[in-house]
Short mmCIF file of C-alpha atoms in Angstrom, two decimals:
data_model
loop_
_atom_site.label_atom_id
_atom_site.label_comp_id
_atom_site.label_asym_id
_atom_site.label_seq_id
_atom_site.Cartn_x
_atom_site.Cartn_y
_atom_site.Cartn_z
CA MET A 1362 135.19 177.99 -30.79
CA LEU A 1363 138.20 180.19 -29.97
CA GLU A 1364 140.58 177.66 -31.49
CA TYR A 1365 138.46 177.48 -34.65
CA GLN A 1366 138.32 181.29 -35.02
CA TYR A 1367 142.09 181.59 -34.68
CA GLU A 1368 142.63 178.75 -37.13
CA LYS A 1369 140.39 180.50 -39.64
CA TYR A 1370 142.05 183.93 -39.44
CA GLY A 1371 145.56 183.20 -38.16
CA VAL A 1372 145.54 186.30 -35.93
CA CYS A 1373 144.38 187.39 -32.48
CA MET A 1374 140.60 187.97 -32.67
CA ARG A 1375 140.39 188.97 -28.94
CA LEU A 1376 136.85 187.54 -28.81
CA ASN A 1377 137.85 185.90 -25.53
CA ALA A 1378 138.09 189.30 -23.79
CA THR A 1379 134.46 190.16 -24.60
CA SER A 1380 133.07 186.94 -23.12
CA ILE A 1381 135.38 187.23 -20.10
CA ASP A 1382 134.20 190.78 -19.39
CA PHE A 1383 130.59 189.60 -19.38
CA LYS A 1384 131.22 186.73 -16.97
CA LYS A 1385 133.53 188.24 -14.41
CA ILE A 1386 131.72 191.59 -14.18
CA ASP A 1387 128.36 189.82 -13.89
CA GLU A 1388 129.68 187.71 -11.01
CA SER A 1389 131.46 190.54 -9.22
CA GLU A 1390 128.52 192.97 -9.42
CA PHE A 1391 126.16 190.28 -8.14
CA GLU A 1392 128.26 189.88 -5.00
CA ILE A 1393 128.81 193.63 -4.53
CA ASP A 1394 125.04 194.14 -4.66
CA GLU A 1395 124.58 191.32 -2.18
CA LYS A 1396 126.85 193.10 0.33
CA TYR A 1397 126.07 196.77 -0.29
CA GLY A 1398 122.59 196.79 -1.87
CA THR A 1399 123.88 198.53 -5.01
CA PRO A 1400 122.08 198.31 -8.40
CA TYR A 1401 125.13 197.23 -10.42
CA HIS A 1402 124.03 193.74 -11.42
CA GLN A 1403 120.70 194.93 -12.83
CA ARG A 1404 122.48 197.72 -14.71
CA PHE A 1405 124.99 195.31 -16.15
CA GLN A 1406 122.28 192.88 -17.25
CA GLY A 1407 120.66 195.77 -19.12
CA PHE A 1408 123.97 196.64 -20.78
CA VAL A 1409 124.53 193.01 -21.84
CA LYS A 1410 121.04 192.91 -23.33
CA MET A 1411 121.77 196.08 -25.30
CA MET A 1412 125.04 194.61 -26.61
CA HIS A 1413 123.26 191.45 -27.74
CA GLU A 1414 120.53 193.40 -29.48
CA MET A 1415 123.01 195.57 -31.39
CA ASN A 1416 125.46 192.66 -31.93
CA GLY A 1417 128.05 194.88 -30.27
CA VAL A 1418 131.76 194.21 -29.81
CA ILE A 1419 133.26 195.18 -26.45
CA GLY A 1420 136.87 196.02 -25.63
CA GLY A 1421 138.01 195.16 -22.12
CA ALA A 1422 140.09 198.13 -20.88
CA MET A 1423 141.98 196.78 -17.87
CA THR A 1424 145.74 197.40 -18.15
CA ASP A 1425 146.76 200.77 -16.72
CA VAL A 1426 150.08 202.36 -17.69
CA LYS A 1427 151.06 202.02 -13.96
CA GLY A 1428 153.86 204.61 -13.67
CA ASP A 1429 156.16 203.65 -10.76
CA ARG A 1430 155.46 199.93 -10.26
CA GLY A 1431 156.64 200.15 -6.66
CA LEU A 1432 153.84 202.54 -5.68
CA ALA A 1433 150.09 202.07 -5.22
CA PRO A 1434 147.75 204.11 -7.45
CA HIS A 1435 147.12 206.80 -4.80
CA GLN A 1436 150.89 207.14 -4.17
CA GLN A 1437 151.83 208.04 -7.75
CA THR A 1438 153.30 211.49 -8.36
CA ASP A 1439 150.93 211.75 -11.32
CA PRO A 1440 147.50 210.34 -10.34
CA ASP A 1441 146.67 209.71 -14.00
CA MET A 1442 149.01 206.70 -14.13
CA PHE A 1443 145.90 204.69 -13.22
CA VAL A 1444 142.42 205.47 -14.54
CA HIS A 1445 140.47 207.18 -11.79
CA ILE A 1446 137.38 209.23 -11.06
CA THR A 1447 138.03 212.97 -11.27
CA LYS A 1448 134.50 214.21 -10.63
CA ARG A 1449 131.16 212.86 -9.47
CA THR A 1450 127.79 214.38 -10.35
CA ALA A 1451 124.19 213.34 -9.87
CA GLU A 1452 124.20 212.00 -13.44
CA GLY A 1453 127.45 209.99 -13.32
CA VAL A 1454 131.24 210.21 -13.06
CA TYR A 1455 134.16 211.57 -15.07
CA ILE A 1456 137.35 209.53 -15.49
CA THR A 1457 140.94 210.36 -16.49
CA GLY A 1458 143.96 208.13 -17.20
CA ALA A 1459 145.21 205.72 -19.83
CA LYS A 1460 144.90 202.05 -20.73
CA ALA A 1461 147.72 200.30 -22.60
CA HIS A 1462 147.93 197.33 -25.00
CA GLN A 1463 144.26 197.52 -26.00
CA THR A 1464 143.91 194.84 -28.66
CA GLY A 1465 141.00 195.45 -31.02
CA CYS A 1466 139.73 198.55 -29.23
CA ILE A 1467 139.53 200.55 -32.45
CA ASN A 1468 137.14 198.08 -34.07
CA SER A 1469 134.98 197.76 -30.94
CA HIS A 1470 131.67 199.52 -30.31
CA TRP A 1471 132.05 199.97 -26.55
CA MET A 1472 134.80 199.66 -23.95
CA VAL A 1473 134.42 198.51 -20.37
CA VAL A 1474 136.94 200.22 -18.08
CA MET A 1475 137.96 198.36 -14.93
CA PRO A 1476 140.72 198.22 -12.27
CA THR A 1477 143.96 196.46 -13.06
CA MET A 1478 145.06 195.40 -9.58
CA ARG A 1479 144.22 194.94 -5.90
CA LEU A 1480 143.21 198.27 -4.32
CA LYS A 1481 143.16 199.71 -0.80
CA GLU A 1482 140.78 202.21 0.78
CA ALA A 1483 143.08 205.09 -0.22
CA ASP A 1484 142.63 203.94 -3.85
CA LYS A 1485 138.84 204.28 -3.70
CA ASP A 1486 138.66 206.65 -6.67
CA TYR A 1487 140.46 204.06 -8.80
CA ALA A 1488 137.78 201.42 -8.10
CA ILE A 1489 135.70 202.17 -11.17
CA VAL A 1490 134.03 199.80 -13.62
CA GLY A 1491 132.04 201.45 -16.36
CA ALA A 1492 131.09 201.20 -20.01
CA VAL A 1493 131.72 203.91 -22.59
CA PRO A 1494 131.15 204.01 -26.36
CA VAL A 1495 134.45 204.11 -28.24
CA THR A 1496 133.42 207.45 -29.77
CA ALA A 1497 132.86 209.13 -26.39
CA GLU A 1498 134.11 212.69 -26.03
CA GLY A 1499 137.53 212.90 -24.38
CA ILE A 1500 138.94 209.58 -25.69
CA THR A 1501 142.13 209.59 -27.77
CA TYR A 1502 143.56 206.48 -29.47
CA ILE A 1503 147.28 206.25 -30.14
CA TYR A 1504 147.90 203.40 -32.56
CA GLY A 1505 150.73 201.02 -31.69
CA ARG A 1506 153.54 200.08 -34.09
CA GLN A 1507 154.11 196.48 -35.15
CA SER A 1508 157.01 194.77 -36.84
CA CYS A 1509 156.62 195.00 -40.65
CA ASP A 1510 153.40 197.02 -40.28
CA THR A 1511 154.03 199.36 -43.24
CA ARG A 1512 154.00 196.37 -45.60
CA SER A 1513 150.20 196.60 -45.42
CA MET A 1514 150.50 199.92 -47.27
CA GLU A 1515 152.56 198.47 -50.12
CA ASN A 1516 151.25 197.03 -53.36
CA GLY A 1517 150.81 193.27 -53.53
CA THR A 1518 149.67 190.62 -51.06
CA MET A 1519 152.76 188.48 -50.55
CA ASP A 1520 154.98 190.45 -48.18
CA VAL A 1521 152.26 191.03 -45.57
CA GLY A 1522 152.39 187.29 -44.85
CA ASN A 1523 148.74 186.94 -43.90
CA ALA A 1524 147.08 188.19 -47.07
CA GLN A 1525 143.72 189.09 -45.47
CA TYR A 1526 143.90 189.57 -41.71
CA GLY A 1527 145.92 191.44 -39.10
CA GLY A 1528 145.61 192.61 -35.52
CA GLN A 1529 146.05 195.99 -33.90
CA GLU A 1530 146.67 197.49 -30.49
CA ALA A 1531 146.40 201.03 -29.18
CA MET A 1532 146.94 203.14 -26.10
CA VAL A 1533 143.67 204.70 -25.01
CA ILE A 1534 143.76 208.09 -23.29
CA PHE A 1535 140.76 209.17 -21.19
CA GLU A 1536 140.51 212.90 -20.46
CA ASN A 1537 137.50 213.62 -18.24
CA VAL A 1538 135.37 211.05 -20.05
CA PHE A 1539 131.80 210.94 -18.75
CA ILE A 1540 130.16 207.65 -17.68
CA PRO A 1541 126.42 207.97 -16.93
CA ASN A 1542 125.04 206.14 -13.90
CA GLN A 1543 123.32 203.46 -15.96
CA TYR A 1544 126.72 202.27 -17.24
CA ILE A 1545 128.55 202.34 -13.89
CA PHE A 1546 129.05 198.83 -12.47
CA MET A 1547 131.52 199.62 -9.65
CA ASP A 1548 132.10 202.97 -7.97
CA GLY A 1549 134.43 202.96 -4.99
CA GLU A 1550 134.00 199.35 -3.84
CA TYR A 1551 137.78 198.91 -3.65
CA ASP A 1552 137.47 195.73 -1.58
CA TYR A 1553 136.07 193.91 -4.64
CA ALA A 1554 138.78 195.01 -7.10
CA SER A 1555 141.05 192.05 -6.35
CA MET A 1556 138.21 189.55 -6.77
CA LEU A 1557 137.27 191.09 -10.10
CA VAL A 1558 140.88 191.00 -11.34
CA GLU A 1559 141.46 187.43 -10.14
CA ARG A 1560 138.29 186.20 -11.82
CA PHE A 1561 139.20 188.04 -15.00
CA THR A 1562 142.65 186.41 -15.05
CA THR A 1563 141.22 182.97 -14.29
CA TYR A 1564 138.87 183.15 -17.27
CA HIS A 1565 141.41 184.87 -19.50
CA ARG A 1566 144.27 182.47 -18.74
CA ARG A 1567 142.03 179.53 -19.55
CA SER A 1568 140.95 181.22 -22.79
CA TYR A 1569 144.48 181.01 -24.16
CA VAL A 1570 143.54 177.88 -26.05
CA CYS A 1571 143.12 180.54 -28.75
CA LYS A 1572 146.89 180.29 -29.30
CA CYS A 1573 146.37 176.68 -30.39
CA GLY A 1574 144.46 177.92 -33.44
CA VAL A 1575 147.35 180.08 -34.59
CA GLY A 1576 149.66 177.23 -33.61
CA ASP A 1577 147.77 174.92 -35.95
CA VAL A 1578 148.26 177.41 -38.79
CA LEU A 1579 151.98 177.67 -38.02
CA ILE A 1580 152.39 173.88 -37.81
CA GLY A 1581 150.62 173.59 -41.15
CA ALA A 1582 152.93 176.21 -42.66
CA ALA A 1583 156.00 174.39 -41.32
CA ALA A 1584 154.77 171.07 -42.71
CA SER A 1585 154.07 172.74 -46.07
CA ILE A 1586 157.52 174.33 -46.38
CA VAL A 1587 159.40 171.10 -45.66
CA GLU A 1588 157.25 169.33 -48.25
CA MET A 1589 157.94 172.10 -50.77
CA ASN A 1590 161.63 171.71 -50.01
CA GLY A 1591 161.40 167.98 -50.70
CA VAL A 1592 162.29 166.63 -47.26
CA PRO A 1593 159.04 165.71 -45.47
CA LYS A 1594 160.21 162.16 -44.68
CA ALA A 1595 163.47 163.04 -42.92
CA SER A 1596 163.30 161.69 -39.36
CA HIS A 1597 164.44 164.92 -37.66
CA ILE A 1598 161.87 166.89 -39.66
CA LYS A 1599 159.03 164.62 -38.56
CA ASP A 1600 160.27 164.72 -34.97
CA LYS A 1601 160.15 168.54 -34.91
CA LEU A 1602 156.61 168.56 -36.28
CA VAL A 1603 155.61 166.05 -33.60
CA GLU A 1604 157.18 168.27 -30.93
CA MET A 1605 155.32 171.34 -32.22
CA THR A 1606 152.04 169.41 -32.14
CA HIS A 1607 152.75 168.04 -28.66
CA LEU A 1608 153.33 171.53 -27.27
CA ASN A 1609 150.27 172.96 -29.00
CA GLU A 1610 147.93 170.21 -27.78
CA THR A 1611 149.30 170.48 -24.24
CA ILE A 1612 148.07 174.08 -24.13
CA PHE A 1613 144.70 172.99 -25.49
CA GLY A 1614 144.42 170.10 -23.03
CA THR A 1615 145.01 172.21 -19.92
CA GLY A 1616 142.53 174.83 -21.12
CA ILE A 1617 139.82 172.23 -21.73
CA ALA A 1618 140.57 170.57 -18.38
CA ALA A 1619 140.21 173.95 -16.62
CA SER A 1620 136.73 174.36 -18.15
CA HIS A 1621 135.75 170.78 -17.38
CA ARG A 1622 136.54 171.31 -13.70
CA GLY A 1623 134.71 174.65 -13.53
CA LYS A 1624 132.24 175.43 -10.74
CA ALA A 1625 129.15 177.63 -10.54
CA THR A 1626 129.36 181.07 -8.93
CA LYS A 1627 126.66 182.83 -6.94
CA ALA A 1628 125.55 184.66 -10.08
CA GLY A 1629 125.02 181.35 -11.88
CA ASN A 1630 127.99 181.58 -14.24
CA PHE A 1631 130.61 178.86 -14.30
CA MET A 1632 134.20 179.79 -13.45
CA SER A 1633 136.99 177.59 -14.76
CA ASP A 1634 139.37 175.85 -12.35
CA PRO A 1635 141.84 178.52 -11.12
CA MET A 1636 144.87 176.23 -10.83
CA LEU A 1637 144.50 174.67 -14.29
CA SER A 1638 143.70 178.07 -15.83
CA ASN A 1639 147.00 179.43 -14.52
CA VAL A 1640 148.87 176.32 -15.65
CA CYS A 1641 147.35 176.75 -19.13
CA LYS A 1642 148.53 180.36 -19.40
CA HIS A 1643 151.96 179.48 -17.97
CA HIS A 1644 152.36 176.96 -20.78
CA VAL A 1645 151.48 179.75 -23.19
CA THR A 1646 154.31 181.94 -21.88
CA ARG A 1647 156.75 179.29 -23.16
CA PHE A 1648 155.35 176.90 -25.75
CA PRO A 1649 154.48 179.31 -28.61
CA PHE A 1650 158.07 180.59 -28.46
CA GLU A 1651 159.37 177.05 -28.95
CA ILE A 1652 156.82 176.30 -31.67
CA ALA A 1653 157.91 179.51 -33.43
CA ARG A 1654 161.58 178.56 -33.07
CA LEU A 1655 160.97 175.14 -34.58
CA ALA A 1656 158.97 176.68 -37.44
CA GLN A 1657 161.89 178.97 -38.24
CA ASP A 1658 164.27 176.02 -37.96
CA LEU A 1659 162.23 174.07 -40.52
CA ALA A 1660 161.73 177.08 -42.80
CA GLY A 1661 165.42 177.88 -43.14
CA GLY A 1662 167.19 181.22 -43.49
CA LEU A 1663 164.89 182.51 -46.23
CA VAL A 1664 162.26 183.24 -43.60
CA ALA A 1665 164.39 186.28 -42.70
CA THR A 1666 166.19 187.10 -45.97
CA LEU A 1667 163.54 186.57 -48.65
CA PRO A 1668 163.51 189.31 -51.34
CA SER A 1669 160.42 191.46 -51.73
CA GLU A 1670 157.35 190.88 -53.86
CA GLN A 1671 158.31 194.05 -55.74
CA ASP A 1672 161.56 192.35 -56.78
CA PHE A 1673 159.69 189.17 -57.65
CA ARG A 1674 157.41 191.15 -60.00
CA HIS A 1675 160.32 193.07 -61.55
CA PRO A 1676 160.79 192.32 -65.28
CA GLU A 1677 164.54 191.65 -64.92
CA ILE A 1678 165.00 190.48 -61.32
CA GLY A 1679 161.78 188.47 -61.21
CA PRO A 1680 162.91 185.70 -63.58
CA LEU A 1681 166.14 185.32 -61.59
CA LEU A 1682 164.19 184.86 -58.36
CA GLU A 1683 161.79 182.50 -60.11
CA LYS A 1684 164.77 180.36 -61.05
CA TYR A 1685 166.94 180.52 -57.93
CA LEU A 1686 164.19 180.30 -55.33
CA LYS A 1687 162.80 177.16 -56.96
CA ALA A 1688 162.60 174.01 -54.84
CA LYS A 1689 160.60 170.94 -55.96
CA ASP A 1690 159.65 170.88 -59.63
CA ASP A 1691 155.92 170.65 -58.95
CA VAL A 1692 155.88 173.61 -56.51
CA LYS A 1693 155.46 177.16 -57.77
CA THR A 1694 158.14 179.53 -56.53
CA GLU A 1695 155.47 182.06 -55.59
CA ASP A 1696 153.62 179.52 -53.43
CA ARG A 1697 156.85 178.74 -51.59
CA MET A 1698 157.50 182.44 -51.02
CA ARG A 1699 153.98 182.95 -49.65
CA ILE A 1700 154.39 180.16 -47.08
CA LEU A 1701 157.73 181.60 -46.01
CA ARG A 1702 156.13 185.01 -45.58
CA LEU A 1703 153.34 183.49 -43.50
CA ILE A 1704 155.89 181.87 -41.16
CA GLU A 1705 157.72 185.20 -40.92
CA ASN A 1706 154.42 186.98 -40.21
CA ILE A 1707 153.50 184.74 -37.28
CA THR A 1708 156.95 184.29 -35.73
CA LEU A 1709 158.62 187.69 -36.13
CA GLY A 1710 156.36 189.91 -38.26
CA ARG A 1711 153.15 191.78 -37.64
CA ASN A 1712 151.15 188.91 -36.15
CA ALA A 1713 154.00 187.86 -33.88
CA VAL A 1714 152.58 190.56 -31.60
CA GLY A 1715 149.58 188.35 -30.93
CA TYR A 1716 151.23 184.94 -31.11
CA VAL A 1717 154.60 185.49 -29.43
CA SER A 1718 154.88 188.72 -27.41
CA GLU A 1719 151.26 188.66 -26.27
CA SER A 1720 151.67 185.04 -25.22
CA MET A 1721 154.26 186.24 -22.73
CA HIS A 1722 152.43 189.26 -21.28
CA GLY A 1723 148.71 188.90 -22.06
CA ALA A 1724 146.54 188.11 -19.01
CA GLY A 1725 149.60 188.67 -16.84
CA SER A 1726 153.31 188.00 -17.28
CA PRO A 1727 154.74 184.60 -16.17
CA GLN A 1728 155.38 185.62 -12.57
CA ALA A 1729 151.70 186.46 -12.12
CA GLN A 1730 150.79 182.85 -12.88
CA ARG A 1731 153.57 181.51 -10.64
CA ILE A 1732 152.24 183.59 -7.74
CA GLN A 1733 148.74 182.16 -8.22
CA ILE A 1734 150.06 178.61 -8.63
CA ALA A 1735 152.09 179.03 -5.42
CA ARG A 1736 148.95 180.14 -3.56
CA MET A 1737 146.99 177.09 -4.71
CA MET A 1738 149.55 174.28 -4.78
CA GLN A 1739 148.44 172.83 -1.38
CA LEU A 1740 151.90 171.89 -0.14
CA GLU A 1741 150.72 171.12 3.39
CA TYR A 1742 148.08 168.72 2.05
CA LYS A 1743 150.66 167.04 -0.18
CA LYS A 1744 153.15 166.78 2.70
CA ARG A 1745 150.48 165.02 4.76
CA LEU A 1746 149.94 162.60 1.88
CA ALA A 1747 153.66 161.83 1.78
CA GLU A 1748 153.83 161.44 5.56
CA SER A 1749 150.86 159.10 5.55
CA GLU A 1750 152.29 156.98 2.75
CA SER A 1751 155.70 156.76 4.37
CA LYS A 1752 154.24 155.61 7.69
CA ASN A 1753 152.08 152.98 5.99
CA TYR A 1754 155.11 151.53 4.23
CA LYS A 1755 155.68 148.24 6.09
CA SER A 1756 159.05 146.58 6.56
CA GLU A 1757 157.84 143.33 4.94
CA ASP A 1758 156.87 145.31 1.83
CA ARG A 1759 160.43 146.63 1.66
CA GLU A 1760 161.87 143.12 2.02
CA GLU A 1761 159.51 141.79 -0.66
CA LYS A 1762 160.59 144.53 -3.09
CA ALA A 1763 164.26 143.88 -2.32
CA SER A 1764 163.84 140.20 -3.14
#
């Protein structure tokens, strides 16, 4: 479904974050309740029911601004570098801090705030999971800039690249924002923060099959531009399109495999295979960049130097561009320009935020996946396999192979 949605819109829909929040919080709260007798799981089930009934959209607010990366939350000079509880009352808690890179938060109905990393006992006030409406008192949204973003304010539909859809991110500032008890799903259980984060990343890294949908759009645009240019049968052109498809389907394959090998949790949800989920996301930190590079290669220099739609509509300049930007006789110049703008949009324009940069850093930067892969790669088991095979290798087998 994620791939289909991204194919349809050509931008990051961040629907994966909503489903991930539901699953990993549901699982984590179930196990916290099991250990401490807290009411979190029942509260969360009530919140999920409310979201379903109102057809609500949820933003997952995880990434703190972090301050000095070499220090734990409680060690920061400014405690607000990580979202934390500033006051507790009988009715609930108040939180202060900031969350960065919040894709789609402005068009959400609610946000779920949660820890961003492993916590220690001294970080207890940072171990907070809670839901707040996006209109809650004390929340400020600071809209992020994107490459070519002001084109959306210009007349016309060509230069924006994607004529209908775009993404957005914001920094969210929380200044003593109140969370009532019924929407608190973790309060001080610091020992479960790492489990929650790891389960979030496992789900999220598997969900990056979403990039395949945008990849399909970009491959289609690349195939269209070479056809418009009159060279779809050139062997090197076909080879590059094959390579783009190979990379895109490799991402999809590892994501599907991670789901296929998923296992049930105590709460009854299924969690995708952690190793394959991390491999999927690690592919994503590389392959979209190469797919984008090949798309630009096939598009040619005009992807970065194309004149504006305003010039194309100009009574004097327009006819000149109509003439000199012409390719095949049966292709309209405007259609060619629109495809070039779409390639620009996805690879270096406004939606490159979601397809390229976010592929690198979303759900954790590359080293985060390498750390998890290193933890799970079972080297001792594989060494025993090699040792067993080498000892079972008989001398007569060697002589038979030599002959």
